[in-house]
Coordinates of C-alpha atoms in Angstrom, one line a residue:
M1111 CA 39.7 -69.1 19.0
K1112 CA 37.0 -66.4 19.6
I1113 CA 37.6 -64.3 22.4
T1114 CA 34.7 -62.4 23.6
S1115 CA 34.7 -59.2 25.8
T1116 CA 34.1 -57.1 28.7
V1117 CA 31.4 -54.8 29.7
F1118 CA 31.8 -51.7 32.0
I1119 CA 28.5 -50.8 34.0
Y1120 CA 27.6 -47.6 35.9
F1121 CA 23.9 -47.5 37.4
Y1122 CA 22.1 -44.3 37.1
F1123 CA 19.0 -45.5 38.9
F1124 CA 16.9 -48.4 39.0
A1125 CA 13.2 -49.0 38.6
H1126 CA 11.4 -45.9 38.8
P1127 CA 7.5 -46.7 37.8
Y1128 CA 6.2 -45.0 35.0
Y1129 CA 2.7 -44.8 33.8
S1130 CA 0.7 -44.3 30.9
V1131 CA -1.6 -41.3 30.6
G1132 CA -5.1 -42.2 32.0
Q1133 CA -3.6 -45.3 34.1
I1134 CA -4.8 -45.0 37.8
T1135 CA -1.7 -45.6 40.0
S1136 CA -1.7 -46.2 43.7
S1137 CA 1.7 -45.1 44.2
S1138 CA 4.8 -44.1 42.7
I1139 CA 7.7 -45.9 44.6
R1140 CA 11.0 -45.4 43.6
I1141 CA 13.0 -48.8 44.0
R1142 CA 16.6 -48.3 45.0
L1143 CA 19.6 -50.3 44.7
T1144 CA 22.6 -50.6 47.4
N1145 CA 25.7 -49.2 45.9
P1146 CA 24.3 -48.8 42.5
S1147 CA 27.4 -47.2 41.1
F1148 CA 29.8 -50.0 42.1
E1149 CA 31.6 -47.8 44.7
G1150 CA 34.7 -49.3 46.5
S1151 CA 37.9 -50.2 46.3
P1152 CA 39.3 -51.3 43.0
M1153 CA 39.9 -55.3 43.2
Q1154 CA 39.7 -58.3 41.2
S1155 CA 37.6 -60.8 41.6
A1156 CA 35.3 -59.3 44.3
A1157 CA 32.0 -57.9 44.2
P1158 CA 31.4 -54.3 45.4
D1159 CA 29.5 -53.6 48.7
G1160 CA 25.9 -54.5 48.5
W1161 CA 26.4 -56.8 45.7
R1162 CA 26.8 -60.7 45.5
S1163 CA 28.9 -62.3 42.6
I1164 CA 27.2 -65.4 40.8
D1165 CA 29.9 -67.2 39.5
F1166 CA 30.3 -70.4 37.3
Q1167 CA 32.2 -72.9 39.2
G1168 CA 36.1 -72.4 39.0
E1169 CA 35.6 -69.1 37.3
S1170 CA 36.6 -65.6 38.3
A1171 CA 34.3 -63.1 39.8
P1172 CA 33.7 -59.4 38.3
D1173 CA 36.1 -57.0 39.1
V1174 CA 35.9 -53.5 40.4
H1175 CA 38.0 -50.8 38.4
P1176 CA 39.8 -48.8 37.7
N1177 CA 43.4 -49.6 39.1
G1178 CA 45.0 -50.5 36.0
F1179 CA 44.8 -54.4 36.2
W1180 CA 44.2 -56.2 33.0
G1181 CA 45.3 -53.1 31.3
V1182 CA 42.1 -51.4 32.1
T1183 CA 42.4 -47.4 31.9
T1184 CA 38.8 -46.3 31.3
K1185 CA 37.8 -43.6 33.7
P1186 CA 34.7 -43.9 35.7
F1187 CA 31.5 -42.2 34.5
S1188 CA 30.9 -40.7 37.9
G1189 CA 32.4 -41.4 41.3
K1190 CA 35.6 -43.3 41.7
T1191 CA 35.0 -46.9 40.5
Y1192 CA 32.8 -49.0 38.1
L1193 CA 31.8 -52.6 37.5
G1194 CA 33.5 -54.9 34.7
L1195 CA 31.8 -58.0 33.7
V1196 CA 33.5 -60.6 31.5
A1197 CA 31.7 -63.0 28.9
R1198 CA 34.4 -65.9 27.7
A1199 CA 35.0 -68.0 24.9
N1200 CA 34.6 -71.2 27.1
K1201 CA 31.1 -70.4 27.5
T1202 CA 31.1 -68.9 30.9
W1203 CA 30.1 -65.3 31.9
E1204 CA 30.1 -63.0 34.8
R1205 CA 27.0 -61.9 36.7
I1206 CA 26.1 -60.0 39.7
G1207 CA 23.1 -59.5 41.7
Q1208 CA 21.2 -58.2 44.8
V1209 CA 17.9 -58.0 46.6
L1210 CA 15.6 -55.0 46.1
S1211 CA 15.0 -52.5 48.5
S1212 CA 11.4 -53.4 47.8
K1213 CA 9.4 -56.0 45.6
L1214 CA 8.4 -55.1 42.1
I1215 CA 4.6 -55.1 41.8
Q1216 CA 3.2 -57.7 39.3
D1217 CA 1.6 -55.9 36.1
S1218 CA 3.2 -52.6 37.0
C1219 CA 5.6 -50.8 34.5
Y1220 CA 9.1 -49.8 35.6
Q1221 CA 11.8 -47.9 33.7
F1222 CA 15.7 -48.0 34.8
S1223 CA 18.8 -46.5 33.0
I1224 CA 22.2 -47.7 33.2
F1225 CA 25.6 -46.5 31.6
L1226 CA 27.7 -48.9 29.7
A1227 CA 31.2 -48.8 27.9
Q1228 CA 33.7 -51.4 26.5
S1229 CA 37.4 -51.0 27.5
P1230 CA 39.9 -51.1 24.5
V1231 CA 42.0 -53.4 26.5
Y1232 CA 41.3 -56.1 29.1
R1233 CA 43.9 -58.7 29.0
S1234 CA 43.2 -62.0 31.2
G1235 CA 43.5 -65.5 31.4
M1236 CA 41.1 -68.2 31.0
N1237 CA 40.3 -71.8 32.0
N1238 CA 40.1 -74.8 29.8
R1239 CA 36.8 -76.4 30.5
D1240 CA 36.9 -79.2 27.9
H1241 CA 37.2 -81.8 30.9
F1242 CA 35.0 -80.0 33.5
P1243 CA 34.7 -80.3 36.8
Q1244 CA 38.7 -80.9 36.2
L1245 CA 39.8 -77.0 35.1
S1246 CA 43.0 -76.2 33.8
K1247 CA 44.5 -72.5 33.4
M1248 CA 45.4 -72.1 29.8
S1249 CA 48.8 -70.5 29.3
E1250 CA 47.9 -67.7 26.9
E1251 CA 46.5 -64.3 27.9
F1252 CA 43.7 -63.0 25.9
N1253 CA 42.4 -59.4 24.9
F1254 CA 38.7 -59.6 25.5
T1255 CA 37.5 -57.0 23.1
I1256 CA 34.6 -58.3 21.0
P1257 CA 31.4 -56.6 21.8
I1258 CA 28.9 -58.3 24.0
I1259 CA 25.8 -57.3 25.5
L1260 CA 24.1 -56.8 29.0
R1261 CA 21.2 -58.7 30.3
V1262 CA 19.2 -57.5 33.2
W1263 CA 16.9 -60.2 35.0
A1264 CA 14.1 -59.6 37.7
L1265 CA 14.3 -62.8 39.9
D1266 CA 12.3 -64.2 42.9
S1267 CA 14.2 -65.0 46.2
K1268 CA 14.7 -68.6 45.5
R1269 CA 15.3 -68.0 41.8
N1270 CA 12.8 -70.2 40.5
K1271 CA 11.1 -67.7 38.3
N1272 CA 12.8 -64.9 36.2
Q1273 CA 12.1 -62.4 33.8
L1274 CA 14.6 -60.6 31.3
I1275 CA 13.9 -56.9 32.0
G1276 CA 16.5 -55.4 30.2
E1277 CA 19.1 -56.2 27.1
S1278 CA 21.5 -54.0 25.6
P1279 CA 22.6 -54.1 22.2
K1280 CA 26.3 -55.1 21.4
I1281 CA 28.4 -52.6 23.3
D1282 CA 31.2 -51.5 20.9
H1283 CA 32.0 -48.0 22.1
E1284 CA 34.6 -47.0 24.5
H1285 CA 32.9 -44.0 25.7
W1286 CA 30.1 -44.1 28.6
K1287 CA 26.7 -44.5 26.9
K1288 CA 23.2 -44.2 28.7
Y1289 CA 20.6 -46.9 27.9
T1290 CA 17.1 -46.6 29.2
F1291 CA 14.8 -49.5 29.7
R1292 CA 11.0 -49.8 30.4
F1293 CA 9.5 -53.2 31.2
T1294 CA 6.1 -54.5 33.1
S1295 CA 6.8 -56.9 35.9
E1296 CA 5.4 -60.3 35.2
D1297 CA 5.5 -61.2 38.9
F1298 CA 6.6 -59.9 42.6
F1299 CA 10.1 -60.2 42.0
N1300 CA 12.3 -59.0 44.8
A1301 CA 16.0 -59.3 43.4
I1302 CA 17.8 -58.0 40.3
L1303 CA 20.8 -59.8 38.2
L1304 CA 23.2 -58.4 35.9
E1305 CA 25.3 -60.5 33.5
A1306 CA 27.5 -60.2 30.5
Y1307 CA 26.6 -62.4 27.8

């Protein structure tokens, strides 16, 4: 059975507008996230303060690390904690989001950076979804170590429309690495979603 992996996340900053030379701007507003570095008490299946987990029915939520659970010992890039997201072989994945401090402006350009790493160990169970909605826990424990990607979405408040604003390459490194993304907002989005995939 193919077991996918986990990605660790530490946000550096989010949605700092950038502009090309000669482009006229009315403002340069930095959009801030609440708790961008996922600080809090390490815990399993619980969103850090300021974030909301958006789970698949019957599946676990993201984890705040490190505390040794799942065999994870990666040190934080900065601060005391970071977020772990898992993509599973049962075609489910973890995701987390929040409402932005102010809306993205349609047709405006933005840039954000994020630090990502993969754990060499992430041992956990997984649900058998063959007869969904009746889930059963598989008796095996798996090591989620196959590289996955992180996708970042901009959403409207009702999630009727969304835009993929960032997609990492496969995260196959155990050290923290900075990734920077640039995008032009297609609408007046007011929320962000991070998902392992």
